XYZ file of C-alpha atoms in Angstrom:
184
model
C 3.044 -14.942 -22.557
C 0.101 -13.104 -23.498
C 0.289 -9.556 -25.117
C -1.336 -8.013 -22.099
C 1.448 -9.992 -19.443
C 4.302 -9.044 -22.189
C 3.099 -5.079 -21.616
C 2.710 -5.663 -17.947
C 6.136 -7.328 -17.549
C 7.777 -4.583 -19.492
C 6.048 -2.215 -17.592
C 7.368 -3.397 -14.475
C 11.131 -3.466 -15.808
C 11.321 -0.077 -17.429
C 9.692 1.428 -14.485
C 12.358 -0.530 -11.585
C 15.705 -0.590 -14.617
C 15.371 2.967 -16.267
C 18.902 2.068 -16.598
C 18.852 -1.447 -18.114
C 15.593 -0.402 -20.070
C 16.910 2.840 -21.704
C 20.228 0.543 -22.831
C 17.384 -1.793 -24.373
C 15.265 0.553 -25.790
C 12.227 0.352 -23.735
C 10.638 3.309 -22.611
C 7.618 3.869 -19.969
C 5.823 6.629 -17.838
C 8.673 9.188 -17.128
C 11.698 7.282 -18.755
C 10.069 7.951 -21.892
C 11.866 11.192 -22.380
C 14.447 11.056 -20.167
C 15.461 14.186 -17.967
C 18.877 15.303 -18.976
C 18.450 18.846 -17.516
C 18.715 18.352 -13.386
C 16.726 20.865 -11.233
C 19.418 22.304 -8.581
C 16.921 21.390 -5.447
C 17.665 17.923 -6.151
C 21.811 18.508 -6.163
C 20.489 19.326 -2.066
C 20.785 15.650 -1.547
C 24.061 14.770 -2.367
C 23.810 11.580 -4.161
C 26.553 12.004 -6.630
C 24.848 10.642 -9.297
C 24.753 12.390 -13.116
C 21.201 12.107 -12.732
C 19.443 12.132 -9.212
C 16.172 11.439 -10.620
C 17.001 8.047 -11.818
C 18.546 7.053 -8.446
C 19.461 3.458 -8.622
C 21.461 0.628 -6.753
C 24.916 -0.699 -8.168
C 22.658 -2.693 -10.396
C 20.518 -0.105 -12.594
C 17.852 -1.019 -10.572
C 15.500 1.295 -8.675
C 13.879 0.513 -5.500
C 10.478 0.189 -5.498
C 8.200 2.833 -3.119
C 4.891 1.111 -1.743
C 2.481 2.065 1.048
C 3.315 -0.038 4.047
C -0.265 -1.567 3.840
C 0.438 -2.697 0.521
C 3.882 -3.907 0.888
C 3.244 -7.681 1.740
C 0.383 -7.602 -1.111
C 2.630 -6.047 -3.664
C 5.444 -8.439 -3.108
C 3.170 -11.440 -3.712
C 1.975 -10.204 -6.538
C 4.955 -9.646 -8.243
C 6.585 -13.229 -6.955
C 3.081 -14.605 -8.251
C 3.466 -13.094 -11.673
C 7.040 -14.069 -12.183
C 6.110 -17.335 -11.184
C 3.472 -17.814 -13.451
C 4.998 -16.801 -16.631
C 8.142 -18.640 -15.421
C 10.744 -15.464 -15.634
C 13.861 -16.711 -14.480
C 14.978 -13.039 -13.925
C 17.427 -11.961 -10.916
C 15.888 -8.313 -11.254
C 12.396 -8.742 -11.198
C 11.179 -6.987 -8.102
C 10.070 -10.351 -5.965
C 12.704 -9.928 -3.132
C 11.755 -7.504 -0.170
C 14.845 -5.392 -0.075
C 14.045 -3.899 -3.263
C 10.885 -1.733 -1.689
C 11.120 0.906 0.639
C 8.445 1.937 2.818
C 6.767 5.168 1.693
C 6.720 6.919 4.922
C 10.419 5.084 5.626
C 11.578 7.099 2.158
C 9.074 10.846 3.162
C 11.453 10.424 6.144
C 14.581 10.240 4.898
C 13.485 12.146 2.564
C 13.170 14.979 5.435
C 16.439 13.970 7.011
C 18.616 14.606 4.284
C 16.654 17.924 3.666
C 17.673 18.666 7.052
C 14.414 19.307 8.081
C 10.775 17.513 9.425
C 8.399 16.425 7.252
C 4.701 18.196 8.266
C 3.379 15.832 11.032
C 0.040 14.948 9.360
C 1.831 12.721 6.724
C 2.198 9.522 8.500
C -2.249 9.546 8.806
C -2.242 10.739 5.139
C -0.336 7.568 4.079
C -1.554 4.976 6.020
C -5.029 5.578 4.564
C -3.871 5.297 1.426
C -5.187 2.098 -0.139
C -7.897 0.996 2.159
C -11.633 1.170 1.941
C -12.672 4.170 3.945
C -16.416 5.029 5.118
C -17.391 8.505 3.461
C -16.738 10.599 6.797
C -13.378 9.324 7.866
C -12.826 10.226 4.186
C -13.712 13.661 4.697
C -11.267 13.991 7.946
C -8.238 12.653 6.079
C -8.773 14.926 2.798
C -5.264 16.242 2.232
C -5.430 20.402 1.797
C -4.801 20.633 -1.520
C -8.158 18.579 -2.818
C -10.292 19.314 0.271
C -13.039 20.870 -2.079
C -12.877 18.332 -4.465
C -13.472 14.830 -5.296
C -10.505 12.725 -3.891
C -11.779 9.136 -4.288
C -12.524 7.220 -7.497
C -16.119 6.331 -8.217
C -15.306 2.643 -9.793
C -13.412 1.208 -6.550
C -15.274 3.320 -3.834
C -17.094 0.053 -2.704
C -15.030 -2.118 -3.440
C -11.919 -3.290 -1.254
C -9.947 0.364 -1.994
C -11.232 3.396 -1.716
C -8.983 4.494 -4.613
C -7.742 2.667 -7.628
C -4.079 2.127 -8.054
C -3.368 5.344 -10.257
C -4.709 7.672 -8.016
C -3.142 5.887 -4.904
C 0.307 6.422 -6.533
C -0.439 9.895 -7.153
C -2.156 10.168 -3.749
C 1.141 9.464 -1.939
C 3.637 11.281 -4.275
C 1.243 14.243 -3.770
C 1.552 13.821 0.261
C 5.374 13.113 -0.032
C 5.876 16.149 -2.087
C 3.267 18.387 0.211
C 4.962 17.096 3.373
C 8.314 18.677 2.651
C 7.575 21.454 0.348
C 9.122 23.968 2.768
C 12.104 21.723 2.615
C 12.876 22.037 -1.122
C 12.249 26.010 -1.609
């Protein structure tokens, strides 16, 4: 395993076992500090965990959230990359019930906020991760970037309109926006 598949790998793990991780030692993205002080908007949701930012199954694991267009690619490429480095590991993310739809989780999201999510999500998401021409681009500009520049120069004519980063940040952005009125 290469230095760059070792990062990758652990990457992957710390970000779906914050649990398993932490009691290893690795730390990535927001596990890297983890948050011991819980904001009271998230107590709304009744999970009854210590820590309802870390939710996770009976396992330590965390389910993974992915853009219904990218769910079947995702998948394969995590079965792919397990395959090919040979990881005999039960919690590498290669089985479908450990992703939830991104518009599935905004609205359940909504439901246990007792509320609606704002009706425009559902278009927001779904053209997430796609090549877009420049005018449908326009339409679908979410209102908190509608001045600026919402798609990334490198992939714009390529495949995706938006590399993966921004993608991710794309749709927490939306799922955040879309029930805003919800968490005040």
């Amino acid at each position: 395993m290469s230095l760059f598949q070792f990062k990758l790998v652990t990457e992957i793990l710390g970000r779906s076992e914050p649990d398993i991780a932490r009691r290893q030692g690795i730390q990535v993205g927001m596990y890297s500090g983890e948050m011991e002080n819980n904001d009271g908007r998230f107590s709304r949701l009744n999970v009854g965990d210590e820590n309802p930012q870390m939710l996770t199954d009976g396992d330590g694991r965390r389910w993974i959230i992915c853009l219904k267009q990218e769910f079947r690619n995702m998948l394969a490429a995590n079965q792919h990359l397990a395959c090919s480095l040979g990881l005999d590991y039960v919690g590498f993310p290669c089985q479908a019930h450990r992703y939830v739809l991104a518009d599935a989780f905004l609205y359940g999201l909504a439901d246990c906020l007792q509320g609606e999510a704002a009706a425009e999500a559902q278009t927001w998401l779904s053209a997430l991760g796609e090549h877009l021409p420049e005018d449908v681009r326009r339409k679908l500009a979410t209102p908190w970037k509608r001045g600026g520049e919402l798609f990334c120069e490198r992939h714009r004519s390529e495949r995706n309109s938006c590399c993966a980063a921004v993608t991710v940040s794309r749709a927490s952005f939306i799922i955040l926006y879309s029930v805003q009125q919800l968490l005040k």
